[in-house]
Amino acid sequence: NKNYENILTSRPEPGVALVTLNRPKALNALNTALFAELTEALRLIDADREIGAIVITGSEKAFAAGADIKEMKDKSFADVYQNRFLENWQEITTIRKPIIAAVSGFALGGGCELALMADILLAAPNAQFGQPEVKIGTITGGGGSQRLARAVGKSRAMELTLTGRMWGAREAAEWGMASRVVDEGVGVVVREAVALAGEIAGKSQIAVQAQKEAVNAAYEQSLSEGLKTERRLFHMTFATADQREGMAAFVEKRKPNFTSS
Ligand code: CAA
């Protein structure tokens, strides 16, 4: 476990990596240093064969209150264009292992966009989502327009981004942006996300990663291309020991012992 300044990393249970955004004084505003640490940590976790699934969380008050406005405010067009500001955020979408966002409190602007980049989103009852960029004279820059529209539909995405109003956990779940609201206490969302990650980590890692790739194709490709991608990946699993083991275990009425090979 490396020492980072803006994030904490841990292994709350076997197979699970937990990454906690940790700039409490700035409500986890996503500055360049934090994002560099986050992407480095995720790359290292992705390469670690001991880990099968990843949870990203913030504090109870804030998952992340957006890109760091203090860092951004004096930048010029030339700065942001030539330095490809925020382009590196996409690296998160190249992580093969499933990422679960456990969202408590504010997930605003880039914080909401980070949550939308996750594969599964669990919301605590106090979660507050928003794309308030329009209120500070700019627009979504980390994928909000594209991922929010795909997650909640065009009309809602327009209303939410054009007004900048916040929406809660229940709405996020009703609209399909969050898979569910974890409805007990606020801290429970992290425990639930870790338990879910642990359940996923217990499966064949090759199957899990191929399944993630196949679902993501639904967001990147046409239906016919996506179906072809799925079928190729499905066929590919027949080259793995885990497919042989999984099907043999079913027939022999025993638990499978997956080796991720
Ligand atoms: N960037 C930098 N600092 C931030 C921040 C942000 N996005 N959000 C909060 N902070 C800082 C505040 O400046 C404050 O610092 P100081 O104590 O030094 O003044 C500290 O965090 C605590 O915040 P508040 O005092 O404002 O806390 P609050 O409880 O009164 O309000 C809030 C909470 C409603 C989330 C409010 O902080 C807020 O509106 N934050 C900004 C939200 C926002 O506009 N996000 C979008 C950013 S743009 C973007 O993300 C672009 C993109 O698409 C990538």
PDB file of C-alpha atoms and ligand atoms in Angstrom:
ATOM      1  CA  ASN A   1       0.000   0.000   0.000  1.00  0.00           C
ATOM      2  CA  LYS A   2       1.556   3.249  -1.181  1.00  0.00           C
ATOM      3  CA  ASN A   3       1.210   6.455   0.781  1.00  0.00           C
ATOM      4  CA  TYR A   4      -0.796   8.961  -1.184  1.00  0.00           C
ATOM      5  CA  GLU A   5      -1.651  12.520  -0.145  1.00  0.00           C
ATOM      6  CA  ASN A   6      -5.171  12.776  -1.494  1.00  0.00           C
ATOM      7  CA  ILE A   7      -6.508   9.227  -1.362  1.00  0.00           C
ATOM      8  CA  LEU A   8      -6.362   6.242   0.987  1.00  0.00           C
ATOM      9  CA  THR A   9      -6.132   2.673  -0.240  1.00  0.00           C
ATOM     10  CA  SER A  10      -6.921  -0.487   1.708  1.00  0.00           C
ATOM     11  CA  ARG A  11      -8.055  -4.106   1.392  1.00  0.00           C
ATOM     12  CA  PRO A  12     -11.163  -4.365   3.555  1.00  0.00           C
ATOM     13  CA  GLU A  13     -11.601  -8.022   2.625  1.00  0.00           C
ATOM     14  CA  PRO A  14      -9.844 -10.595   0.440  1.00  0.00           C
ATOM     15  CA  GLY A  15     -10.077  -9.746  -3.228  1.00  0.00           C
ATOM     16  CA  VAL A  16     -11.379  -6.212  -2.659  1.00  0.00           C
ATOM     17  CA  ALA A  17      -9.551  -2.892  -2.970  1.00  0.00           C
ATOM     18  CA  LEU A  18     -11.092   0.174  -1.354  1.00  0.00           C
ATOM     19  CA  VAL A  19     -10.024   3.611  -2.575  1.00  0.00           C
ATOM     20  CA  THR A  20     -11.186   6.511  -0.408  1.00  0.00           C
ATOM     21  CA  LEU A  21     -10.980  10.050  -1.759  1.00  0.00           C
ATOM     22  CA  ASN A  22      -9.416  12.041   1.052  1.00  0.00           C
ATOM     23  CA  ARG A  23      -9.341  15.826   0.733  1.00  0.00           C
ATOM     24  CA  PRO A  24     -11.915  16.476   3.460  1.00  0.00           C
ATOM     25  CA  LYS A  25     -11.295  20.221   3.746  1.00  0.00           C
ATOM     26  CA  ALA A  26     -12.188  20.669   0.062  1.00  0.00           C
ATOM     27  CA  LEU A  27     -15.068  18.142   0.101  1.00  0.00           C
ATOM     28  CA  ASN A  28     -12.865  15.899  -2.052  1.00  0.00           C
ATOM     29  CA  ALA A  29     -12.669  18.396  -4.913  1.00  0.00           C
ATOM     30  CA  LEU A  30     -10.862  16.614  -7.709  1.00  0.00           C
ATOM     31  CA  ASN A  31      -7.653  18.487  -8.366  1.00  0.00           C
ATOM     32  CA  THR A  32      -4.896  17.323 -10.703  1.00  0.00           C
ATOM     33  CA  ALA A  33      -2.860  15.743  -7.895  1.00  0.00           C
ATOM     34  CA  LEU A  34      -5.831  13.737  -6.579  1.00  0.00           C
ATOM     35  CA  PHE A  35      -6.753  12.476 -10.020  1.00  0.00           C
ATOM     36  CA  ALA A  36      -3.148  11.487 -10.800  1.00  0.00           C
ATOM     37  CA  GLU A  37      -3.044   9.473  -7.564  1.00  0.00           C
ATOM     38  CA  LEU A  38      -6.428   7.913  -8.243  1.00  0.00           C
ATOM     39  CA  THR A  39      -5.513   6.759 -11.738  1.00  0.00           C
ATOM     40  CA  GLU A  40      -2.124   5.451 -10.567  1.00  0.00           C
ATOM     41  CA  ALA A  41      -3.733   3.532  -7.704  1.00  0.00           C
ATOM     42  CA  LEU A  42      -6.363   2.054 -10.015  1.00  0.00           C
ATOM     43  CA  ARG A  43      -3.704   0.960 -12.518  1.00  0.00           C
ATOM     44  CA  LEU A  44      -1.725  -0.787  -9.765  1.00  0.00           C
ATOM     45  CA  ILE A  45      -4.869  -2.454  -8.396  1.00  0.00           C
ATOM     46  CA  ASP A  46      -5.842  -3.559 -11.911  1.00  0.00           C
ATOM     47  CA  ALA A  47      -2.471  -5.295 -12.268  1.00  0.00           C
ATOM     48  CA  ASP A  48      -2.741  -7.003  -8.850  1.00  0.00           C
ATOM     49  CA  ARG A  49      -3.958 -10.586  -9.297  1.00  0.00           C
ATOM     50  CA  GLU A  50      -5.082 -10.731  -5.662  1.00  0.00           C
ATOM     51  CA  ILE A  51      -7.786  -8.124  -6.299  1.00  0.00           C
ATOM     52  CA  GLY A  52     -11.034  -8.878  -8.128  1.00  0.00           C
ATOM     53  CA  ALA A  53     -13.151  -5.754  -7.645  1.00  0.00           C
ATOM     54  CA  ILE A  54     -12.711  -2.141  -6.579  1.00  0.00           C
ATOM     55  CA  VAL A  55     -14.779   0.214  -4.427  1.00  0.00           C
ATOM     56  CA  ILE A  56     -14.345   3.992  -4.707  1.00  0.00           C
ATOM     57  CA  THR A  57     -15.847   6.145  -1.980  1.00  0.00           C
ATOM     58  CA  GLY A  58     -15.508   9.556  -0.370  1.00  0.00           C
ATOM     59  CA  SER A  59     -16.574  10.808   3.049  1.00  0.00           C
ATOM     60  CA  GLU A  60     -20.042  10.790   4.564  1.00  0.00           C
ATOM     61  CA  LYS A  61     -20.441  14.463   3.636  1.00  0.00           C
ATOM     62  CA  ALA A  62     -19.009  14.318   0.127  1.00  0.00           C
ATOM     63  CA  PHE A  63     -18.157  11.684  -2.441  1.00  0.00           C
ATOM     64  CA  ALA A  64     -16.587  14.581  -4.390  1.00  0.00           C
ATOM     65  CA  ALA A  65     -17.806  18.159  -4.838  1.00  0.00           C
ATOM     66  CA  GLY A  66     -16.483  18.424  -8.382  1.00  0.00           C
ATOM     67  CA  ALA A  67     -13.375  19.456 -10.218  1.00  0.00           C
ATOM     68  CA  ASP A  68     -11.334  21.852  -8.094  1.00  0.00           C
ATOM     69  CA  ILE A  69     -12.746  25.293  -8.876  1.00  0.00           C
ATOM     70  CA  LYS A  70      -9.854  27.069  -7.135  1.00  0.00           C
ATOM     71  CA  GLU A  71      -7.381  25.238  -9.360  1.00  0.00           C
ATOM     72  CA  MET A  72      -9.430  25.886 -12.521  1.00  0.00           C
ATOM     73  CA  LYS A  73     -10.534  29.458 -12.092  1.00  0.00           C
ATOM     74  CA  ASP A  74      -7.519  31.257 -13.602  1.00  0.00           C
ATOM     75  CA  LYS A  75      -6.814  28.831 -16.423  1.00  0.00           C
ATOM     76  CA  SER A  76      -7.022  30.145 -19.987  1.00  0.00           C
ATOM     77  CA  PHE A  77      -8.352  28.433 -23.082  1.00  0.00           C
ATOM     78  CA  ALA A  78      -4.754  27.905 -24.233  1.00  0.00           C
ATOM     79  CA  ASP A  79      -3.879  26.192 -20.913  1.00  0.00           C
ATOM     80  CA  VAL A  80      -6.774  23.784 -20.863  1.00  0.00           C
ATOM     81  CA  TYR A  81      -6.708  23.031 -24.589  1.00  0.00           C
ATOM     82  CA  GLN A  82      -2.981  22.520 -24.963  1.00  0.00           C
ATOM     83  CA  ASN A  83      -2.643  20.578 -21.716  1.00  0.00           C
ATOM     84  CA  ARG A  84      -5.677  18.470 -22.597  1.00  0.00           C
ATOM     85  CA  PHE A  85      -7.278  19.312 -19.239  1.00  0.00           C
ATOM     86  CA  LEU A  86      -9.381  16.387 -17.895  1.00  0.00           C
ATOM     87  CA  GLU A  87      -8.556  14.147 -20.860  1.00  0.00           C
ATOM     88  CA  ASN A  88      -6.713  11.754 -18.512  1.00  0.00           C
ATOM     89  CA  TRP A  89      -9.963  11.126 -16.585  1.00  0.00           C
ATOM     90  CA  GLN A  90     -10.872   8.626 -19.294  1.00  0.00           C
ATOM     91  CA  GLU A  91      -8.102   6.319 -18.063  1.00  0.00           C
ATOM     92  CA  ILE A  92     -10.515   5.108 -15.404  1.00  0.00           C
ATOM     93  CA  THR A  93     -12.685   3.596 -18.100  1.00  0.00           C
ATOM     94  CA  THR A  94      -9.765   1.397 -19.232  1.00  0.00           C
ATOM     95  CA  ILE A  95      -9.651  -0.437 -15.884  1.00  0.00           C
ATOM     96  CA  ARG A  96     -10.695  -4.056 -16.477  1.00  0.00           C
ATOM     97  CA  LYS A  97     -11.861  -4.867 -12.957  1.00  0.00           C
ATOM     98  CA  PRO A  98     -15.361  -3.807 -11.918  1.00  0.00           C
ATOM     99  CA  ILE A  99     -15.518  -0.488 -10.057  1.00  0.00           C
ATOM    100  CA  ILE A 100     -18.291   0.186  -7.565  1.00  0.00           C
ATOM    101  CA  ALA A 101     -18.926   3.782  -6.497  1.00  0.00           C
ATOM    102  CA  ALA A 102     -20.268   4.009  -2.938  1.00  0.00           C
ATOM    103  CA  VAL A 103     -21.738   7.506  -2.858  1.00  0.00           C
ATOM    104  CA  SER A 104     -22.561   9.414   0.334  1.00  0.00           C
ATOM    105  CA  GLY A 105     -23.217  13.137   0.395  1.00  0.00           C
ATOM    106  CA  PHE A 106     -22.340  15.448  -2.486  1.00  0.00           C
ATOM    107  CA  ALA A 107     -21.425  14.000  -5.869  1.00  0.00           C
ATOM    108  CA  LEU A 108     -21.354  17.185  -7.906  1.00  0.00           C
ATOM    109  CA  GLY A 109     -19.854  18.145 -11.250  1.00  0.00           C
ATOM    110  CA  GLY A 110     -16.768  16.014 -11.777  1.00  0.00           C
ATOM    111  CA  GLY A 111     -17.751  14.033  -8.658  1.00  0.00           C
ATOM    112  CA  CYS A 112     -20.999  13.017 -10.301  1.00  0.00           C
ATOM    113  CA  GLU A 113     -19.102  12.259 -13.505  1.00  0.00           C
ATOM    114  CA  LEU A 114     -16.652  10.066 -11.590  1.00  0.00           C
ATOM    115  CA  ALA A 115     -19.582   8.168 -10.046  1.00  0.00           C
ATOM    116  CA  LEU A 116     -21.058   7.760 -13.541  1.00  0.00           C
ATOM    117  CA  MET A 117     -17.758   6.244 -14.748  1.00  0.00           C
ATOM    118  CA  ALA A 118     -18.105   3.448 -12.192  1.00  0.00           C
ATOM    119  CA  ASP A 119     -19.671   0.159 -13.275  1.00  0.00           C
ATOM    120  CA  ILE A 120     -22.076  -0.030 -10.340  1.00  0.00           C
ATOM    121  CA  LEU A 121     -23.305   2.907  -8.279  1.00  0.00           C
ATOM    122  CA  LEU A 122     -24.668   2.375  -4.753  1.00  0.00           C
ATOM    123  CA  ALA A 123     -26.159   5.457  -3.104  1.00  0.00           C
ATOM    124  CA  ALA A 124     -26.512   6.274   0.582  1.00  0.00           C
ATOM    125  CA  PRO A 125     -29.798   7.963   1.520  1.00  0.00           C
ATOM    126  CA  ASN A 126     -28.042  11.340   1.860  1.00  0.00           C
ATOM    127  CA  ALA A 127     -26.433  11.182  -1.606  1.00  0.00           C
ATOM    128  CA  GLN A 128     -26.881  14.424  -3.563  1.00  0.00           C
ATOM    129  CA  PHE A 129     -26.016  14.330  -7.219  1.00  0.00           C
ATOM    130  CA  GLY A 130     -25.683  17.335  -9.492  1.00  0.00           C
ATOM    131  CA  GLN A 131     -24.076  18.780 -12.590  1.00  0.00           C
ATOM    132  CA  PRO A 132     -23.946  22.430 -11.486  1.00  0.00           C
ATOM    133  CA  GLU A 133     -21.327  23.558 -14.032  1.00  0.00           C
ATOM    134  CA  VAL A 134     -23.821  25.863 -15.766  1.00  0.00           C
ATOM    135  CA  LYS A 135     -23.980  27.876 -12.533  1.00  0.00           C
ATOM    136  CA  ILE A 136     -20.279  28.710 -12.752  1.00  0.00           C
ATOM    137  CA  GLY A 137     -20.288  29.585 -16.426  1.00  0.00           C
ATOM    138  CA  THR A 138     -19.034  26.329 -17.859  1.00  0.00           C
ATOM    139  CA  ILE A 139     -20.369  22.915 -18.828  1.00  0.00           C
ATOM    140  CA  THR A 140     -19.804  19.290 -17.888  1.00  0.00           C
ATOM    141  CA  GLY A 141     -16.265  18.319 -18.866  1.00  0.00           C
ATOM    142  CA  GLY A 142     -15.737  14.814 -17.530  1.00  0.00           C
ATOM    143  CA  GLY A 143     -18.329  12.920 -19.532  1.00  0.00           C
ATOM    144  CA  GLY A 144     -21.457  14.184 -17.738  1.00  0.00           C
ATOM    145  CA  SER A 145     -23.394  15.106 -20.856  1.00  0.00           C
ATOM    146  CA  GLN A 146     -22.797  11.729 -22.464  1.00  0.00           C
ATOM    147  CA  ARG A 147     -22.985   9.362 -19.493  1.00  0.00           C
ATOM    148  CA  LEU A 148     -25.810  11.182 -17.710  1.00  0.00           C
ATOM    149  CA  ALA A 149     -27.929  11.224 -20.886  1.00  0.00           C
ATOM    150  CA  ARG A 150     -27.331   7.508 -21.358  1.00  0.00           C
ATOM    151  CA  ALA A 151     -28.101   6.821 -17.685  1.00  0.00           C
ATOM    152  CA  VAL A 152     -31.251   8.902 -17.201  1.00  0.00           C
ATOM    153  CA  GLY A 153     -32.475   9.854 -20.697  1.00  0.00           C
ATOM    154  CA  LYS A 154     -32.254  13.063 -22.715  1.00  0.00           C
ATOM    155  CA  SER A 155     -35.066  15.095 -21.180  1.00  0.00           C
ATOM    156  CA  ARG A 156     -33.881  14.603 -17.585  1.00  0.00           C
ATOM    157  CA  ALA A 157     -30.222  15.086 -18.537  1.00  0.00           C
ATOM    158  CA  MET A 158     -31.148  18.370 -20.226  1.00  0.00           C
ATOM    159  CA  GLU A 159     -33.238  19.583 -17.287  1.00  0.00           C
ATOM    160  CA  LEU A 160     -30.565  18.627 -14.758  1.00  0.00           C
ATOM    161  CA  THR A 161     -27.589  20.073 -16.625  1.00  0.00           C
ATOM    162  CA  LEU A 162     -29.377  23.230 -17.809  1.00  0.00           C
ATOM    163  CA  THR A 163     -30.608  24.132 -14.311  1.00  0.00           C
ATOM    164  CA  GLY A 164     -27.755  22.648 -12.285  1.00  0.00           C
ATOM    165  CA  ARG A 165     -30.261  21.447  -9.663  1.00  0.00           C
ATOM    166  CA  MET A 166     -29.356  18.556  -7.402  1.00  0.00           C
ATOM    167  CA  TRP A 167     -31.150  15.225  -7.248  1.00  0.00           C
ATOM    168  CA  GLY A 168     -31.229  12.648  -4.491  1.00  0.00           C
ATOM    169  CA  ALA A 169     -30.500   8.980  -3.992  1.00  0.00           C
ATOM    170  CA  ARG A 170     -34.075   7.852  -4.524  1.00  0.00           C
ATOM    171  CA  GLU A 171     -34.344   9.659  -7.871  1.00  0.00           C
ATOM    172  CA  ALA A 172     -30.951   8.277  -8.940  1.00  0.00           C
ATOM    173  CA  ALA A 173     -32.167   4.746  -8.219  1.00  0.00           C
ATOM    174  CA  GLU A 174     -35.605   5.244  -9.811  1.00  0.00           C
ATOM    175  CA  TRP A 175     -33.986   6.542 -12.991  1.00  0.00           C
ATOM    176  CA  GLY A 176     -31.524   3.639 -13.191  1.00  0.00           C
ATOM    177  CA  MET A 177     -28.397   5.725 -12.567  1.00  0.00           C
ATOM    178  CA  ALA A 178     -27.813   4.000  -9.214  1.00  0.00           C
ATOM    179  CA  SER A 179     -28.520   0.300  -8.880  1.00  0.00           C
ATOM    180  CA  ARG A 180     -30.031   0.892  -5.419  1.00  0.00           C
ATOM    181  CA  VAL A 181     -30.219   3.053  -2.328  1.00  0.00           C
ATOM    182  CA  VAL A 182     -28.624   1.440   0.688  1.00  0.00           C
ATOM    183  CA  ASP A 183     -31.253   2.593   3.085  1.00  0.00           C
ATOM    184  CA  GLU A 184     -29.926   2.122   6.611  1.00  0.00           C
ATOM    185  CA  GLY A 185     -27.177   4.422   7.917  1.00  0.00           C
ATOM    186  CA  VAL A 186     -24.836   6.516   5.837  1.00  0.00           C
ATOM    187  CA  GLY A 187     -21.682   4.476   6.597  1.00  0.00           C
ATOM    188  CA  VAL A 188     -23.486   1.318   5.545  1.00  0.00           C
ATOM    189  CA  VAL A 189     -23.108   2.102   1.854  1.00  0.00           C
ATOM    190  CA  VAL A 190     -19.361   1.393   1.980  1.00  0.00           C
ATOM    191  CA  ARG A 191     -19.886  -1.904   3.801  1.00  0.00           C
ATOM    192  CA  GLU A 192     -22.530  -2.937   1.256  1.00  0.00           C
ATOM    193  CA  ALA A 193     -20.281  -1.945  -1.639  1.00  0.00           C
ATOM    194  CA  VAL A 194     -17.372  -3.920  -0.145  1.00  0.00           C
ATOM    195  CA  ALA A 195     -19.630  -6.960   0.343  1.00  0.00           C
ATOM    196  CA  LEU A 196     -20.813  -6.686  -3.263  1.00  0.00           C
ATOM    197  CA  ALA A 197     -17.211  -6.322  -4.470  1.00  0.00           C
ATOM    198  CA  GLY A 198     -16.267  -9.387  -2.398  1.00  0.00           C
ATOM    199  CA  GLU A 199     -19.035 -11.418  -3.999  1.00  0.00           C
ATOM    200  CA  ILE A 200     -17.837 -10.398  -7.484  1.00  0.00           C
ATOM    201  CA  ALA A 201     -14.184 -11.060  -6.547  1.00  0.00           C
ATOM    202  CA  GLY A 202     -15.117 -14.662  -5.676  1.00  0.00           C
ATOM    203  CA  LYS A 203     -16.070 -15.402  -9.286  1.00  0.00           C
ATOM    204  CA  SER A 204     -13.819 -16.246 -12.228  1.00  0.00           C
ATOM    205  CA  GLN A 205     -11.871 -13.053 -12.824  1.00  0.00           C
ATOM    206  CA  ILE A 206     -11.641 -13.685 -16.554  1.00  0.00           C
ATOM    207  CA  ALA A 207     -15.412 -14.139 -16.777  1.00  0.00           C
ATOM    208  CA  VAL A 208     -16.034 -11.042 -14.644  1.00  0.00           C
ATOM    209  CA  GLN A 209     -13.758  -8.877 -16.766  1.00  0.00           C
ATOM    210  CA  ALA A 210     -15.129 -10.214 -20.042  1.00  0.00           C
ATOM    211  CA  GLN A 211     -18.675  -9.625 -18.747  1.00  0.00           C
ATOM    212  CA  LYS A 212     -17.802  -6.017 -17.895  1.00  0.00           C
ATOM    213  CA  GLU A 213     -16.320  -5.561 -21.363  1.00  0.00           C
ATOM    214  CA  ALA A 214     -19.475  -6.989 -22.940  1.00  0.00           C
ATOM    215  CA  VAL A 215     -21.877  -4.726 -20.999  1.00  0.00           C
ATOM    216  CA  ASN A 216     -19.707  -1.707 -21.776  1.00  0.00           C
ATOM    217  CA  ALA A 217     -19.996  -2.552 -25.479  1.00  0.00           C
ATOM    218  CA  ALA A 218     -23.691  -1.665 -25.115  1.00  0.00           C
ATOM    219  CA  TYR A 219     -22.581   1.918 -24.488  1.00  0.00           C
ATOM    220  CA  GLU A 220     -19.904   2.121 -27.155  1.00  0.00           C
ATOM    221  CA  GLN A 221     -21.136   0.090 -30.094  1.00  0.00           C
ATOM    222  CA  SER A 222     -24.180  -0.414 -32.296  1.00  0.00           C
ATOM    223  CA  LEU A 223     -26.490  -3.305 -31.360  1.00  0.00           C
ATOM    224  CA  SER A 224     -25.101  -5.615 -34.060  1.00  0.00           C
ATOM    225  CA  GLU A 225     -21.475  -4.802 -33.182  1.00  0.00           C
ATOM    226  CA  GLY A 226     -22.232  -5.152 -29.468  1.00  0.00           C
ATOM    227  CA  LEU A 227     -23.846  -8.544 -29.997  1.00  0.00           C
ATOM    228  CA  LYS A 228     -20.817  -9.657 -31.990  1.00  0.00           C
ATOM    229  CA  THR A 229     -18.479  -8.430 -29.239  1.00  0.00           C
ATOM    230  CA  GLU A 230     -20.518 -10.345 -26.673  1.00  0.00           C
ATOM    231  CA  ARG A 231     -20.505 -13.546 -28.715  1.00  0.00           C
ATOM    232  CA  ARG A 232     -16.730 -13.349 -29.313  1.00  0.00           C
ATOM    233  CA  LEU A 233     -16.106 -12.844 -25.602  1.00  0.00           C
ATOM    234  CA  PHE A 234     -18.521 -15.674 -24.791  1.00  0.00           C
ATOM    235  CA  HIS A 235     -16.667 -17.976 -27.206  1.00  0.00           C
ATOM    236  CA  MET A 236     -13.374 -16.836 -25.688  1.00  0.00           C
ATOM    237  CA  THR A 237     -14.401 -18.126 -22.263  1.00  0.00           C
ATOM    238  CA  PHE A 238     -14.296 -21.641 -23.766  1.00  0.00           C
ATOM    239  CA  ALA A 239     -10.511 -21.247 -23.944  1.00  0.00           C
ATOM    240  CA  THR A 240     -10.295 -20.820 -20.150  1.00  0.00           C
ATOM    241  CA  ALA A 241      -9.803 -23.319 -17.354  1.00  0.00           C
ATOM    242  CA  ASP A 242     -12.481 -21.459 -15.399  1.00  0.00           C
ATOM    243  CA  GLN A 243     -15.202 -22.297 -17.955  1.00  0.00           C
ATOM    244  CA  ARG A 244     -14.238 -26.003 -17.784  1.00  0.00           C
ATOM    245  CA  GLU A 245     -14.107 -25.893 -13.999  1.00  0.00           C
ATOM    246  CA  GLY A 246     -17.365 -23.941 -13.614  1.00  0.00           C
ATOM    247  CA  MET A 247     -19.386 -26.261 -15.845  1.00  0.00           C
ATOM    248  CA  ALA A 248     -17.775 -29.438 -14.436  1.00  0.00           C
ATOM    249  CA  ALA A 249     -18.515 -28.277 -10.883  1.00  0.00           C
ATOM    250  CA  PHE A 250     -22.169 -27.707 -11.808  1.00  0.00           C
ATOM    251  CA  VAL A 251     -22.514 -31.208 -13.235  1.00  0.00           C
ATOM    252  CA  GLU A 252     -20.630 -32.769 -10.290  1.00  0.00           C
ATOM    253  CA  LYS A 253     -22.796 -30.787  -7.827  1.00  0.00           C
ATOM    254  CA  ARG A 254     -19.828 -29.135  -6.077  1.00  0.00           C
ATOM    255  CA  LYS A 255     -18.489 -25.597  -5.621  1.00  0.00           C
ATOM    256  CA  PRO A 256     -16.198 -24.406  -8.422  1.00  0.00           C
ATOM    257  CA  ASN A 257     -12.579 -23.582  -7.684  1.00  0.00           C
ATOM    258  CA  PHE A 258     -11.724 -20.766 -10.070  1.00  0.00           C
ATOM    259  CA  THR A 259      -8.071 -20.074 -10.825  1.00  0.00           C
ATOM    260  CA  SER A 260      -8.521 -17.148 -13.216  1.00  0.00           C
ATOM    261  CA  SER A 261      -6.755 -19.033 -15.941  1.00  0.00           C
TER     262      SER A 261
HETATM  263  N1  CAA B   1     -13.587  23.054  -5.808  1.00  0.00           N
HETATM  264  C1  CAA B   1     -12.799  23.615  -4.878  1.00  0.00           C
HETATM  265  N2  CAA B   1     -13.148  23.738  -3.583  1.00  0.00           N
HETATM  266  C2  CAA B   1     -14.359  23.286  -3.235  1.00  0.00           C
HETATM  267  C3  CAA B   1     -15.249  22.700  -4.156  1.00  0.00           C
HETATM  268  C4  CAA B   1     -14.810  22.589  -5.505  1.00  0.00           C
HETATM  269  N3  CAA B   1     -15.555  22.024  -6.442  1.00  0.00           N
HETATM  270  N4  CAA B   1     -16.384  22.370  -3.505  1.00  0.00           N
HETATM  271  C5  CAA B   1     -16.208  22.727  -2.223  1.00  0.00           C
HETATM  272  N5  CAA B   1     -14.992  23.275  -2.049  1.00  0.00           N
HETATM  273  C6  CAA B   1     -14.415  23.818  -0.816  1.00  0.00           C
HETATM  274  C7  CAA B   1     -15.047  25.154  -0.455  1.00  0.00           C
HETATM  275  O1  CAA B   1     -14.446  26.195  -1.203  1.00  0.00           O
HETATM  276  C8  CAA B   1     -14.753  25.233   1.013  1.00  0.00           C
HETATM  277  O2  CAA B   1     -13.407  25.607   1.185  1.00  0.00           O
HETATM  278  P1  CAA B   1     -13.020  26.837   2.206  1.00  0.00           P
HETATM  279  O3  CAA B   1     -13.361  26.265   3.553  1.00  0.00           O
HETATM  280  O4  CAA B   1     -11.555  27.004   1.965  1.00  0.00           O
HETATM  281  O5  CAA B   1     -13.866  27.998   1.831  1.00  0.00           O
HETATM  282  C9  CAA B   1     -14.866  23.785   1.469  1.00  0.00           C
HETATM  283  O6  CAA B   1     -14.733  22.986   0.280  1.00  0.00           O
HETATM  284  C10 CAA B   1     -16.219  23.471   2.090  1.00  0.00           C
HETATM  285  O7  CAA B   1     -17.240  23.851   1.179  1.00  0.00           O
HETATM  286  P2  CAA B   1     -18.478  24.803   1.579  1.00  0.00           P
HETATM  287  O8  CAA B   1     -18.086  25.737   2.684  1.00  0.00           O
HETATM  288  O9  CAA B   1     -18.988  25.438   0.328  1.00  0.00           O
HETATM  289  O10 CAA B   1     -19.488  23.696   2.140  1.00  0.00           O
HETATM  290  P3  CAA B   1     -21.079  23.766   2.157  1.00  0.00           P
HETATM  291  O11 CAA B   1     -21.517  22.593   2.958  1.00  0.00           O
HETATM  292  O12 CAA B   1     -21.546  25.132   2.537  1.00  0.00           O
HETATM  293  O13 CAA B   1     -21.520  23.557   0.614  1.00  0.00           O
HETATM  294  C11 CAA B   1     -21.451  22.477  -1.565  1.00  0.00           C
HETATM  295  C12 CAA B   1     -21.263  22.341  -0.030  1.00  0.00           C
HETATM  296  C13 CAA B   1     -22.921  22.740  -1.880  1.00  0.00           C
HETATM  297  C14 CAA B   1     -21.003  21.169  -2.175  1.00  0.00           C
HETATM  298  C15 CAA B   1     -20.591  23.645  -2.094  1.00  0.00           C
HETATM  299  O14 CAA B   1     -19.279  23.504  -1.604  1.00  0.00           O
HETATM  300  C16 CAA B   1     -20.521  23.741  -3.601  1.00  0.00           C
HETATM  301  O15 CAA B   1     -21.463  24.194  -4.235  1.00  0.00           O
HETATM  302  N6  CAA B   1     -19.366  23.321  -4.206  1.00  0.00           N
HETATM  303  C17 CAA B   1     -19.106  23.454  -5.610  1.00  0.00           C
HETATM  304  C18 CAA B   1     -19.877  22.449  -6.424  1.00  0.00           C
HETATM  305  C19 CAA B   1     -19.617  22.625  -7.902  1.00  0.00           C
HETATM  306  O16 CAA B   1     -19.920  23.649  -8.477  1.00  0.00           O
HETATM  307  N7  CAA B   1     -19.029  21.590  -8.537  1.00  0.00           N
HETATM  308  C20 CAA B   1     -18.763  21.590  -9.937  1.00  0.00           C
HETATM  309  C21 CAA B   1     -17.366  22.002 -10.199  1.00  0.00           C
HETATM  310  S1  CAA B   1     -17.031  22.227 -11.913  1.00  0.00           S
HETATM  311  C22 CAA B   1     -16.688  20.706 -12.533  1.00  0.00           C
HETATM  312  O17 CAA B   1     -16.738  19.718 -11.853  1.00  0.00           O
HETATM  313  C23 CAA B   1     -16.294  20.666 -13.983  1.00  0.00           C
HETATM  314  C24 CAA B   1     -16.363  19.297 -14.618  1.00  0.00           C
HETATM  315  O18 CAA B   1     -17.328  18.946 -15.243  1.00  0.00           O
HETATM  316  C25 CAA B   1     -15.266  18.393 -14.511  1.00  0.00           C
END
